[in-house]
Amino acid sequence: MAFINENYTKLPSSYLFSDIARKVTEFKTAHPDANIIRLGIGDVTKPLPPAIVEALHKAVDEMADASTFRGYGPEQGYDFLVNTIVENDYKALGLDISSDEIFVSDGSKSDTGNIGDILGLDNIVAITDPVYPVYVDTNVMAGRAGDLQANGKWSEIVYLPCTAENDFVPELPKEKVDIVYLCYPNNPTGTTLTKDQLKVWVDYALKNNVLILFDGAYEAFITEGDVPHSIYEIEGAKEVAIEFRSFSKTAGFTGTRCAYTVVPKALMGYTKSGEKVSLNKLWNRRHTTKFNGVPYIIQRAAEACYSPEGKKQVKDTINYYLTNAKIIREALSTQGLQVVGGINSPYIWVKTPNGMTSWQFFDYLLSELNIVGTPGVGFGPSGEGYLRLTAFGTLENTREAVSRLKKILI
């Protein structure tokens, strides 16, 4: 008899975005002529930049030649990519991150979900609310979350509400916690923390021996000067934080898959007897055991993001999406709706009108305006009464969506 991990049975029957896809499919089947504009799931629409495509082609040609063919590579990433990341993403900011603290992977979703493998089940986890669902669901799967309550919260998870009342800035936990997930620029709200606000968290973690799991997947969208591009810009962060970064939304790698995680060697975990253990060594052991590395051709493509041509082309793509975000944000504001995000982020977080629930507003936009958003409640209890829209559509579709949004009659 094969016993199951019964924690999986505690999860809701399907993933948020699967529910959205089902609803859209049902509507499309009933209304085949409807021109649906999808501003829900955060997939990109711009193709890979030319410099990246050129690097891909060159790497494929290398794989076709016996003299340059590559088989298994280092699980942590090839030196050419790791060293390029160190130089451009950290040394350029004056930060001392070494190559053996970088782990190349197939996505931040994977890494933020898998990081729990090296962390004990007795840890008390805190999350901002609303939050990227993967942080919660993977802790449910592991057995850290307890049971789902009637209020939509898990009994063993500490929730840190991010609402209009606190300007979407989470307050420090009042109870003891061991691990805190932070995502900035934030998914789903599109909001940010300034350096001073993030310093509050790093200082708290240092004082209370708390591990911060910092998801910086949207770092490249930052436009304001007082918003940190890395948590390691804050003094002491290397002793308390793991940082996750991605090429998906910045360079269009959602379909080619490449990201990286930084686990500083100064960062320690503890045995129950109080012995310090290097989390870098634990993650290296996990990474090399369960992962065979990102394909060579993909890593060459990621390296090309940092070439002079690649940097310009990636920046152009980001500016394209930020233009979309500005268009959506301004249009909704003109309609009298309350919105945040869309300045340092591709996400716009909009308050539903007239007390509608998140799903009611979702259904209205789909049925009446043929626009797909993401119900805020799907990101946690504090997301009720909000909807997330993304700027990852085409400019043409964004403008068309805005023209439709002007017809909101509720």
PDB file of C-alpha atoms in Angstrom, residues 33 376 389:
ATOM      1  CA  ASP A  33     -17.362  35.429 -31.249  1.00  0.00           C
ATOM      2  CA  GLY A 376      -7.847  39.513  -5.607  1.00  0.00           C
ATOM      3  CA  LEU A 389      -4.678  43.468 -13.908  1.00  0.00           C
TER       4      LEU A 389
END
